[in-house]
N, CA and C atoms as an extended XYZ file, in Angstrom:
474
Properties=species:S:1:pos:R:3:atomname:S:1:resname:S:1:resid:I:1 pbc="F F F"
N        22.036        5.149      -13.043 N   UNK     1
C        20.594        5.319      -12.864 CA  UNK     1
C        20.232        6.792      -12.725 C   UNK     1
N        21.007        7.697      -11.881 N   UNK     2
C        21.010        9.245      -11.620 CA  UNK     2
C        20.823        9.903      -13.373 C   UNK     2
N        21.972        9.450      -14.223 N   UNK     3
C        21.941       10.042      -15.444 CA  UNK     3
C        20.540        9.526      -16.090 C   UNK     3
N        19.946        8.073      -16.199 N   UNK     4
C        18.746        8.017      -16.972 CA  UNK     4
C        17.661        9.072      -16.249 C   UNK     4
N        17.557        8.574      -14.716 N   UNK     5
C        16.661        9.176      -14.136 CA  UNK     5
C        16.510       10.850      -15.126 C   UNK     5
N        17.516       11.554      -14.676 N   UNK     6
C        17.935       13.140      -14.915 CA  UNK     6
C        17.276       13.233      -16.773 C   UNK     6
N        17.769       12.096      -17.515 N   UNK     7
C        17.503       12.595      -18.642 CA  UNK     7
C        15.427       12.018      -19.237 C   UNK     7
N        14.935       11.498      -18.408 N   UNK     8
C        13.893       11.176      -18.575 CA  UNK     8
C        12.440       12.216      -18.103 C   UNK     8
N        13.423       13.279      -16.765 N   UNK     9
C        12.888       14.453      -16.502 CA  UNK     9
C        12.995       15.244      -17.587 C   UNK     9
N        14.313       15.442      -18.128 N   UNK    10
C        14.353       16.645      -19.097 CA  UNK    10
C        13.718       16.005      -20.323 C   UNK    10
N        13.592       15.024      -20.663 N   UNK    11
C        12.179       14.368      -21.824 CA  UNK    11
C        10.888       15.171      -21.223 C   UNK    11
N        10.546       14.594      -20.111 N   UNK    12
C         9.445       14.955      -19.739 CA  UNK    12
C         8.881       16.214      -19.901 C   UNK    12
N        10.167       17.417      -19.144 N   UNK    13
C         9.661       18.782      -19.010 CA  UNK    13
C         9.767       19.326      -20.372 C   UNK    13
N        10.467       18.995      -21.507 N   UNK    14
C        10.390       18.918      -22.733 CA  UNK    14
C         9.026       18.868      -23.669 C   UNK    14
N         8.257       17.775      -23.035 N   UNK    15
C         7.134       17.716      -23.611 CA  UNK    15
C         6.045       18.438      -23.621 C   UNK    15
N         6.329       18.811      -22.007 N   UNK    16
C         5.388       19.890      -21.501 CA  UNK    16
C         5.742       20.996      -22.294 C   UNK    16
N         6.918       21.090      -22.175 N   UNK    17
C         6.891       22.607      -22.378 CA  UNK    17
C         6.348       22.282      -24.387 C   UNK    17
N         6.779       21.433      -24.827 N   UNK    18
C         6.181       21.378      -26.592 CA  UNK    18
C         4.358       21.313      -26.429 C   UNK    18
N         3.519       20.776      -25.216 N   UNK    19
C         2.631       20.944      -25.318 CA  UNK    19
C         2.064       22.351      -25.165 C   UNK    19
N         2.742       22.729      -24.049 N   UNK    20
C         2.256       24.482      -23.891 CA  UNK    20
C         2.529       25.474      -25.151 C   UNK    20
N         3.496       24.580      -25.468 N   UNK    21
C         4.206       25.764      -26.683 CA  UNK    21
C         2.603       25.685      -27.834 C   UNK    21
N         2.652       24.194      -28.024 N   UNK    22
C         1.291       23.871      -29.251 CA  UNK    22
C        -0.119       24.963      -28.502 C   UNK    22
N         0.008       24.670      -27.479 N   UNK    23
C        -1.318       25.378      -26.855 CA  UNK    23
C        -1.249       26.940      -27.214 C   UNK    23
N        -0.248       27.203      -27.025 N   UNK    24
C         0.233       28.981      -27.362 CA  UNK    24
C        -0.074       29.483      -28.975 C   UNK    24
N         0.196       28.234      -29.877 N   UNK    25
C         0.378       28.617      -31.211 CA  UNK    25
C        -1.327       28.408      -31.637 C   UNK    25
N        -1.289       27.301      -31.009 N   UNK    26
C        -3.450       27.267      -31.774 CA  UNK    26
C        -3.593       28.495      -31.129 C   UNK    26
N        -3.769       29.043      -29.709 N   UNK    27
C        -4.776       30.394      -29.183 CA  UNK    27
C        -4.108       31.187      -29.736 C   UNK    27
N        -2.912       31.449      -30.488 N   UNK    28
C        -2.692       32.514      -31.399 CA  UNK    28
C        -3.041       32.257      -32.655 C   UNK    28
N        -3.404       31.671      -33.127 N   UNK    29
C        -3.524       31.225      -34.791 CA  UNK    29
C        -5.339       31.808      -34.853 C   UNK    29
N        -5.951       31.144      -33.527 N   UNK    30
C        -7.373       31.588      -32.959 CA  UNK    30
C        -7.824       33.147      -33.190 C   UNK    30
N        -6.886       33.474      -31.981 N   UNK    31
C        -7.406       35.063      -32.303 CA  UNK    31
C        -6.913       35.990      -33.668 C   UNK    31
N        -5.663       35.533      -34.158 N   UNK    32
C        -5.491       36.116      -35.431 CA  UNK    32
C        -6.466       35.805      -36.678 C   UNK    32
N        -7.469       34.653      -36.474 N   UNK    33
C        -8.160       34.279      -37.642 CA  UNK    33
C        -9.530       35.394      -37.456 C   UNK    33
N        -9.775       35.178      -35.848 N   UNK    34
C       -11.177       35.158      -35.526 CA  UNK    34
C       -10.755       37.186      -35.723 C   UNK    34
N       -10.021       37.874      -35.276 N   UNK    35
C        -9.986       39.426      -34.785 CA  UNK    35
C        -9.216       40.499      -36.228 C   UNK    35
N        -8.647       39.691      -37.070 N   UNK    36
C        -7.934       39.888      -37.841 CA  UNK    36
C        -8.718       39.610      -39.138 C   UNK    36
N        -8.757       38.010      -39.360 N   UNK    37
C        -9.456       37.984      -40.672 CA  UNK    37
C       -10.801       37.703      -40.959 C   UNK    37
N       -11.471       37.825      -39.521 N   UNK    38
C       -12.661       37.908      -39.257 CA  UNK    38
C       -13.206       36.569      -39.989 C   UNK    38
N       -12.082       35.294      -39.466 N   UNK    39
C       -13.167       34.340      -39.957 CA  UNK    39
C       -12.549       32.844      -38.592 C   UNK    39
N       -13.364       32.954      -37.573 N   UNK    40
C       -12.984       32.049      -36.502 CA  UNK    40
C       -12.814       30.651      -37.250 C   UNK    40
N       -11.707       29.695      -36.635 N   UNK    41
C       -11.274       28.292      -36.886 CA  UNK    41
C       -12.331       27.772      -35.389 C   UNK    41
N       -13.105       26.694      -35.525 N   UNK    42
C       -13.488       26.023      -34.103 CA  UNK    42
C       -12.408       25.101      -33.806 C   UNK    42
N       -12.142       24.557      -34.953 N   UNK    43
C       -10.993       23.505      -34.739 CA  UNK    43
C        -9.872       24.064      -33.721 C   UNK    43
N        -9.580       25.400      -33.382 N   UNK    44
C        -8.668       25.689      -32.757 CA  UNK    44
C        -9.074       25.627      -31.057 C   UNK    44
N       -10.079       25.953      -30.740 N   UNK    45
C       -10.354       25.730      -29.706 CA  UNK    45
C       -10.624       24.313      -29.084 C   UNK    45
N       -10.958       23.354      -29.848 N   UNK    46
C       -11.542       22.162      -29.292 CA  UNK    46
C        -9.627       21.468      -29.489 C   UNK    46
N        -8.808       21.925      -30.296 N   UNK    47
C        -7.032       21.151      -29.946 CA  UNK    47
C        -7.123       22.051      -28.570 C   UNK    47
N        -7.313       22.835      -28.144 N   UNK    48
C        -6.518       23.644      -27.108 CA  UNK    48
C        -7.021       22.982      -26.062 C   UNK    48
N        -8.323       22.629      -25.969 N   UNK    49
C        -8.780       22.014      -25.206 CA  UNK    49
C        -7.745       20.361      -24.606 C   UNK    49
N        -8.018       19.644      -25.806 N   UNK    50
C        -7.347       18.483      -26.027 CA  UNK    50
C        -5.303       18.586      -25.503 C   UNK    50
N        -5.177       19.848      -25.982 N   UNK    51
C        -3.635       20.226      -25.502 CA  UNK    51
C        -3.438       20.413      -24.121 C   UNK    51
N        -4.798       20.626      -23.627 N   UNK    52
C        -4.346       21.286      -22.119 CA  UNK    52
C        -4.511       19.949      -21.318 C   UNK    52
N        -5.830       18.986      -21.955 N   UNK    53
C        -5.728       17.456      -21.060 CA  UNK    53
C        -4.602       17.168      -20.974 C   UNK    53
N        -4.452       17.230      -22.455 N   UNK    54
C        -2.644       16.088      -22.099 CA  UNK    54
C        -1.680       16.688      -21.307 C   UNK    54
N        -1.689       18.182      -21.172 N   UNK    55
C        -0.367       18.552      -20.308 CA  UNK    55
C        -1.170       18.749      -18.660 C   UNK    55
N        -2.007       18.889      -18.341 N   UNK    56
C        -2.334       19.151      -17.105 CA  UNK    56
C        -2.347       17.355      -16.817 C   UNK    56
N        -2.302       16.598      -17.291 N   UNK    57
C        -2.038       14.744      -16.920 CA  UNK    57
C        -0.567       14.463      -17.028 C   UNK    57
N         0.254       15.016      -18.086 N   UNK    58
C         1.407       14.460      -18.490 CA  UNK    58
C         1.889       15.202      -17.397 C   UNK    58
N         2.202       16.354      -17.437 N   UNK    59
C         2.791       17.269      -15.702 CA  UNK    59
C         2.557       16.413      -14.341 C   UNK    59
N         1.529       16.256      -14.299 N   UNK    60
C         1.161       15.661      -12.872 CA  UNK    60
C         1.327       14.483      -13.003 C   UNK    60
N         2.113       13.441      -13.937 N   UNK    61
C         2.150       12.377      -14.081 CA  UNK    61
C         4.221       11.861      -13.720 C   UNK    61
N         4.305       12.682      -14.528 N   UNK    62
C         5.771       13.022      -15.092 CA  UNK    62
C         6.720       13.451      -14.244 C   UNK    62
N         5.770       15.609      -14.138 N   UNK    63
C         6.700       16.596      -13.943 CA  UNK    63
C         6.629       17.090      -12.465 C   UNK    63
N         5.656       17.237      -11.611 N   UNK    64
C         5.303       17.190      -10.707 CA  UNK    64
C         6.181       16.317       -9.693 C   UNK    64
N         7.085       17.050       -8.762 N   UNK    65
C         7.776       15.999       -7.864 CA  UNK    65
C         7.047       16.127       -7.111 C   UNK    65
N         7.107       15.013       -5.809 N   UNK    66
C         6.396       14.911       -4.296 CA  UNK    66
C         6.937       16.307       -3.906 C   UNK    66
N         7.943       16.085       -3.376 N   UNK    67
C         7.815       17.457       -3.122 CA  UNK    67
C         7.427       19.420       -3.181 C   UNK    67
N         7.030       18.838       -4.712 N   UNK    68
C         6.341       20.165       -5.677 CA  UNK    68
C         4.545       20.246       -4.809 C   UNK    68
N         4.109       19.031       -4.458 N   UNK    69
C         2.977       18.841       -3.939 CA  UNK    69
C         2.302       19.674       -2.740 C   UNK    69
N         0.976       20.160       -2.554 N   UNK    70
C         0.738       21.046       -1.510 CA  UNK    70
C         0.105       19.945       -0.390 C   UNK    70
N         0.752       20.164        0.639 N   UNK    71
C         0.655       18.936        1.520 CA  UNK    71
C        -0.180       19.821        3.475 C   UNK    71
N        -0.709       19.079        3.714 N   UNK    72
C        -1.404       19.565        5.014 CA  UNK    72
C        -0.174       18.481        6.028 C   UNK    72
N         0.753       18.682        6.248 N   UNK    73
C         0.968       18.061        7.642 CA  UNK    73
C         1.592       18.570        8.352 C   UNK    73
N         0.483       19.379        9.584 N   UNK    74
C         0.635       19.343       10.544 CA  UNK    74
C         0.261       18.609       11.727 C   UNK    74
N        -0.196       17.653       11.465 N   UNK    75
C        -0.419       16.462       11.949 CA  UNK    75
C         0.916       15.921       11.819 C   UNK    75
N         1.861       15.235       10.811 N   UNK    76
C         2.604       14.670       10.444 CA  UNK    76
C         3.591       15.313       10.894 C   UNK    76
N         4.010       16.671       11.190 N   UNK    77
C         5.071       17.079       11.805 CA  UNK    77
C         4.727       17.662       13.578 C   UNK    77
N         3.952       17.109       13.798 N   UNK    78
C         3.616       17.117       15.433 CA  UNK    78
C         4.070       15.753       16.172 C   UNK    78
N         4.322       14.607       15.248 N   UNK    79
C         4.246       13.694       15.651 CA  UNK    79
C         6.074       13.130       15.728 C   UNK    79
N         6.280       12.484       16.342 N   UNK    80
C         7.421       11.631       16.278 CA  UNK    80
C         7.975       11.483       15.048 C   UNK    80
N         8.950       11.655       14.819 N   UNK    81
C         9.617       11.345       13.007 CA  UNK    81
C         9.130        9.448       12.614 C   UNK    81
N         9.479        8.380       13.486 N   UNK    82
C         9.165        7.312       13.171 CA  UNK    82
C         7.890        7.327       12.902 C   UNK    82
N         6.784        7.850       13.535 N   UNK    83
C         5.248        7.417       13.874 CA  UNK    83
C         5.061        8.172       12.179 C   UNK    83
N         5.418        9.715       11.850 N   UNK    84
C         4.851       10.433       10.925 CA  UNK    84
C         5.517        9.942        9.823 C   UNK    84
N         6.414        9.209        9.727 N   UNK    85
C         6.886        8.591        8.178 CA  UNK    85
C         5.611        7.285        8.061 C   UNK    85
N         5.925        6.484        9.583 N   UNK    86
C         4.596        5.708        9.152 CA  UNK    86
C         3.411        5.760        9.072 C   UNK    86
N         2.432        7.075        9.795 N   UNK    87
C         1.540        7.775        8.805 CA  UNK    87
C         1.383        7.835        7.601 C   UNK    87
N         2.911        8.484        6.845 N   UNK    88
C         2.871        8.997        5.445 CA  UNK    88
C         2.602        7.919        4.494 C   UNK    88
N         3.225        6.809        4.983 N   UNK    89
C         3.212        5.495        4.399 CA  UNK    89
C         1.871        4.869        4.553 C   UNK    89
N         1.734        4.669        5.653 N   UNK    90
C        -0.295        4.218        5.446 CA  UNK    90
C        -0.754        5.292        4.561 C   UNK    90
N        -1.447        7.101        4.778 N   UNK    91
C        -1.552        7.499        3.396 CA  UNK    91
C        -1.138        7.214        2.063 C   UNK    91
N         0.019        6.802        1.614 N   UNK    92
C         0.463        7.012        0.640 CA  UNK    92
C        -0.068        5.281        0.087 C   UNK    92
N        -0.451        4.234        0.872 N   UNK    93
C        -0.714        3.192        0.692 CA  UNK    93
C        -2.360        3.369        0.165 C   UNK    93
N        -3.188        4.379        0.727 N   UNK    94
C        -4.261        4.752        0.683 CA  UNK    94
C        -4.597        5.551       -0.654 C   UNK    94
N        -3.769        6.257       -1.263 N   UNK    95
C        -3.997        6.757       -2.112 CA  UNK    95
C        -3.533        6.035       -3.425 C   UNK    95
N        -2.539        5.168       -2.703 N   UNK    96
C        -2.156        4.275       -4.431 CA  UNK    96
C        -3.569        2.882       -4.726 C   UNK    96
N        -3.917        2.447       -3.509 N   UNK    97
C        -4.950        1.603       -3.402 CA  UNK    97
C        -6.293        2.144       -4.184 C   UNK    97
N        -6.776        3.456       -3.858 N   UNK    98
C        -7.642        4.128       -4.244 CA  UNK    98
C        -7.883        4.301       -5.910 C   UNK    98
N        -6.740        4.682       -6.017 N   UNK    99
C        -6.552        4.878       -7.948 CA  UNK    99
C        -6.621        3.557       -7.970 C   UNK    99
N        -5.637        2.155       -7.334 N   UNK   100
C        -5.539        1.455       -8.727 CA  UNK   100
C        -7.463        0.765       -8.356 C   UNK   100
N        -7.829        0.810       -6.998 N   UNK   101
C        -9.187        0.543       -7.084 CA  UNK   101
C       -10.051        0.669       -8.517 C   UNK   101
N        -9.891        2.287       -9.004 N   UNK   102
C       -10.536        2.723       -9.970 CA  UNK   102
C        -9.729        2.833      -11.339 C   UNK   102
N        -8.790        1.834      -11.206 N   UNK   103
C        -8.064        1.565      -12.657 CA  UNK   103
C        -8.783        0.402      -13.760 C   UNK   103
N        -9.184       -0.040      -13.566 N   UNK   104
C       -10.180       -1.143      -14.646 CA  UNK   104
C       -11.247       -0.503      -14.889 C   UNK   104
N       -12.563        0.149      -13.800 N   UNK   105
C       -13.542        0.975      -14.720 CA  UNK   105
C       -13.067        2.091      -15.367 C   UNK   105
N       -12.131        2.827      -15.261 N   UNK   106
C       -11.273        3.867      -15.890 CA  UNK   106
C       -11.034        3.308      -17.049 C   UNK   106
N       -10.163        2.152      -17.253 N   UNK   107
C        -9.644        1.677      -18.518 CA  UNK   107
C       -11.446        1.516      -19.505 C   UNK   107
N       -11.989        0.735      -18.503 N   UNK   108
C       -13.439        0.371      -19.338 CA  UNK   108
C       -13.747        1.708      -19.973 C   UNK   108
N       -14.089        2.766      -19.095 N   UNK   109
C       -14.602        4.176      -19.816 CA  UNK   109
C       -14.089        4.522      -20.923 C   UNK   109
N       -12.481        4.578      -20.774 N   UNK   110
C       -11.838        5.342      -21.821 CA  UNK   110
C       -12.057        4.132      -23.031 C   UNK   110
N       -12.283        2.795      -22.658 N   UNK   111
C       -12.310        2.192      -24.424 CA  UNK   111
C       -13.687        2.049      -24.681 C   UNK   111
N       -14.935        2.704      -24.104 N   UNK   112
C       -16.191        2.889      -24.642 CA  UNK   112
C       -15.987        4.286      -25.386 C   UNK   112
N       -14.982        4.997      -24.861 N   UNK   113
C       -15.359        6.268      -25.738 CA  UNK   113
C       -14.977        6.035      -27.511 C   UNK   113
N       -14.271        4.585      -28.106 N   UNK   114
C       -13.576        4.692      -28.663 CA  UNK   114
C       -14.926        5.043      -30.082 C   UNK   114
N       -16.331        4.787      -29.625 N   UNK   115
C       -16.920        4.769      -30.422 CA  UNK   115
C       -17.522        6.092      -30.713 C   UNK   115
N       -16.710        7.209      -30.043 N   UNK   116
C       -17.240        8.477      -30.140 CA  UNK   116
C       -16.002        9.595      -31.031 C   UNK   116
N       -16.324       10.392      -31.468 N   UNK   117
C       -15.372       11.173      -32.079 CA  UNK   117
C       -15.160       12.806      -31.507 C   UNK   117
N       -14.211       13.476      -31.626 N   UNK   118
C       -14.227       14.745      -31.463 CA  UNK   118
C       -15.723       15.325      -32.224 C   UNK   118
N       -15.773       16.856      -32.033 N   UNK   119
C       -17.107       16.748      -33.118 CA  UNK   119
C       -15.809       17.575      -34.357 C   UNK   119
N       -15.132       18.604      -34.384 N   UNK   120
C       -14.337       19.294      -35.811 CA  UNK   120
C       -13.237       18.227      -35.677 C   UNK   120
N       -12.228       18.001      -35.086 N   UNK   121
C       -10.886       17.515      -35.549 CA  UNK   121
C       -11.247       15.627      -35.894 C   UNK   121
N       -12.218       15.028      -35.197 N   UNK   122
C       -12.901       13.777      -35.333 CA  UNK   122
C       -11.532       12.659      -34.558 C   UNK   122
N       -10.679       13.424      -33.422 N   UNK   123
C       -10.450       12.488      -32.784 CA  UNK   123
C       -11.085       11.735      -32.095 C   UNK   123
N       -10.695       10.345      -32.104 N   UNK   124
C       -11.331        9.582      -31.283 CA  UNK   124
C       -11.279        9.983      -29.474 C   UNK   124
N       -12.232        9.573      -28.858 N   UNK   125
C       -12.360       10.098      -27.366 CA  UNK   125
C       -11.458        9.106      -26.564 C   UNK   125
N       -11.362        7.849      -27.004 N   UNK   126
C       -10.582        6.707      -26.334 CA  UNK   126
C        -9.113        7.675      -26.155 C   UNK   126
N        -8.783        8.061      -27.757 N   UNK   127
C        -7.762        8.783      -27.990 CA  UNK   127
C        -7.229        9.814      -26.890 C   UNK   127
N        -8.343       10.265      -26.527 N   UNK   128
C        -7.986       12.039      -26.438 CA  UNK   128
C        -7.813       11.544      -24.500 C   UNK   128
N        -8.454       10.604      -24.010 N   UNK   129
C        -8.825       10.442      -22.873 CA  UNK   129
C        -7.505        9.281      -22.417 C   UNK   129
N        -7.030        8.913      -23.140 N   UNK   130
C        -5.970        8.052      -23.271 CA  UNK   130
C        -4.893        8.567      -21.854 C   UNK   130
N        -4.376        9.568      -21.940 N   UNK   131
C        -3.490        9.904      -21.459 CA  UNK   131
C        -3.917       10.145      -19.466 C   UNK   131
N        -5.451        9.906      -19.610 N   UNK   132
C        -6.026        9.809      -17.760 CA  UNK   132
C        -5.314        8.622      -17.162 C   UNK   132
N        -5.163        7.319      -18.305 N   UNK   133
C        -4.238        5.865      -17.915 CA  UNK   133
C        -3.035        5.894      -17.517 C   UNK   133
N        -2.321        6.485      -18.668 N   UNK   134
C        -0.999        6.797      -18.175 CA  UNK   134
C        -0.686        7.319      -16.614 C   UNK   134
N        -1.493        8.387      -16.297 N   UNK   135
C        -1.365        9.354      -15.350 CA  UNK   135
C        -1.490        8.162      -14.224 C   UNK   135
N        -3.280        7.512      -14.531 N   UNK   136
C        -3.313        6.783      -13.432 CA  UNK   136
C        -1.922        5.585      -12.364 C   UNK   136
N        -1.606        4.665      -13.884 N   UNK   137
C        -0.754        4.125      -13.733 CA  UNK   137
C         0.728        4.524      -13.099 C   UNK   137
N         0.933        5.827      -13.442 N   UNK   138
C         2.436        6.889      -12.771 CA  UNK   138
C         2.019        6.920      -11.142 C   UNK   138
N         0.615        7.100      -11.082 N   UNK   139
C         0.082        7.941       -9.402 CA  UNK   139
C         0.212        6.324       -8.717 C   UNK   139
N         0.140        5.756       -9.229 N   UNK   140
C        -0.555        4.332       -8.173 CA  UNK   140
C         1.222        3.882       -8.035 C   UNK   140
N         2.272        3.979       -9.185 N   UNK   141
C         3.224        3.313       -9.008 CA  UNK   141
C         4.422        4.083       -8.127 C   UNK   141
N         3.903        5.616       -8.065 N   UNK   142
C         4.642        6.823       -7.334 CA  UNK   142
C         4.327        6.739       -6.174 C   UNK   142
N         2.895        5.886       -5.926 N   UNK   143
C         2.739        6.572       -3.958 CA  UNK   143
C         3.303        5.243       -3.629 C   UNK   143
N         3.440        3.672       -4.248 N   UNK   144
C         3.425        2.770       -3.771 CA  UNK   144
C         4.916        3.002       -3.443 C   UNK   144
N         5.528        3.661       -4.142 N   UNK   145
C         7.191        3.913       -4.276 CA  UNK   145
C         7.188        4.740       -2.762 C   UNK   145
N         6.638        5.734       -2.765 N   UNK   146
C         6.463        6.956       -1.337 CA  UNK   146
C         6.435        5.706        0.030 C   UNK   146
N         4.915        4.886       -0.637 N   UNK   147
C         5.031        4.134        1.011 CA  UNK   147
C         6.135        2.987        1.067 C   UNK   147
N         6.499        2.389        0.314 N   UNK   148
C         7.472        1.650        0.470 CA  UNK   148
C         8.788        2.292        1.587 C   UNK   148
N         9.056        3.333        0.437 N   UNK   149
C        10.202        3.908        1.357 CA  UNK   149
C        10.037        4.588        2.864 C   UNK   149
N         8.700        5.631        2.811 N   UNK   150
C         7.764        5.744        4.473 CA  UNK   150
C         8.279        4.231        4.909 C   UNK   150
N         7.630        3.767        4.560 N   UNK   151
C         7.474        2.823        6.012 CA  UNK   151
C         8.740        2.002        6.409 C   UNK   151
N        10.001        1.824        5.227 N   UNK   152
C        10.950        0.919        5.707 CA  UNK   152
C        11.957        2.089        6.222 C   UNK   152
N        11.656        3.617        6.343 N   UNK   153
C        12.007        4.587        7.135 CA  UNK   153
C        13.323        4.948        5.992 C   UNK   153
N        13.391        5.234        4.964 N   UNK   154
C        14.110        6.035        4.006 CA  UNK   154
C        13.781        7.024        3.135 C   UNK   154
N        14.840        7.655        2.990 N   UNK   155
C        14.202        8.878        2.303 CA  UNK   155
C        14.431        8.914        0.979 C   UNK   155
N        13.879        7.682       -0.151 N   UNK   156
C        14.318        7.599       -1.219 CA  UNK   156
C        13.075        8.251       -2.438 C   UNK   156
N        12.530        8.782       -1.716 N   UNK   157
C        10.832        9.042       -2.501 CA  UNK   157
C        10.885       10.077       -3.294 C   UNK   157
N        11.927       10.465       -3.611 N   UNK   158
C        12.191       11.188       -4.505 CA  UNK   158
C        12.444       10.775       -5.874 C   UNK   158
């Protein structure tokens, strides 16, 4: 399980890094058209756009460990180790509840957009917005994983 786990990160950070890379090559392809041959692409800006959704969702979905996270507890480390794991675990119950709360009008939104298009590249918006699901679905199944382990007092949340 260690080896899939390990090789599903390096997929992951893989992707990112092929999305940043795509993001790097449109804003260069951009300014060489627009400063150089003095004739701007729009199409390049509205992918970069679209490049940066998917990696600022796929990262925080994916690549982002709990522990990479910026966390306020000092509350949580004032307290008893038993009491503040089961804190973490009611939060972490709170925040997976919350998303999947807003997982069906989410899904609804993203398949009304399907009737809308980019305005230059003419992706679909269902399309482009697609990847907020994924994310959602990772966050709701990551904290439920966090409180599980909070509260039966292990440190497997990694």
């Amino acid at each position: 399980m260690n080896r899939v786990s390990q090789l599903l990160r390096i997929t992951a950070d893989a992707v990112s890094a092929a999305l940043l890379a795509a993001i790097f090559i449109t804003f260069s392809l951009q300014i060489f058209s627009r400063y150089v041959m003095n004739a701007p692409l729009g199409w390049t800006i509205e992918l970069c756009l679209i490049l940066w959704l998917w990696l600022v969702f796929w990262a925080g979905a994916f690549c982002v460990r709990d522990e990479d996270q910026i966390r306020f507890d000092v509350l949580v480390d004032s307290l008893p180790t038993s009491v503040g794991r089961k804190l973490a675990g009611v939060a972490a119950l709170f925040v997976a509840g919350t998303f999947a709360y807003s997982f069906l009008p989410t899904l609804d939104y993203i398949d009304f957009y399907r009737i809308k298009k980019t305005p230059l590249l003419k992706f679909r918006f269902n399309h482009v917005f697609s990847i907020y699901g994924v994310f959602l679905v990772v966050v709701v199944l990551r904290y439920l994983w966090i409180a599980k382990s909070s509260l039966l007092n292990r440190d497997d949340s990694k």
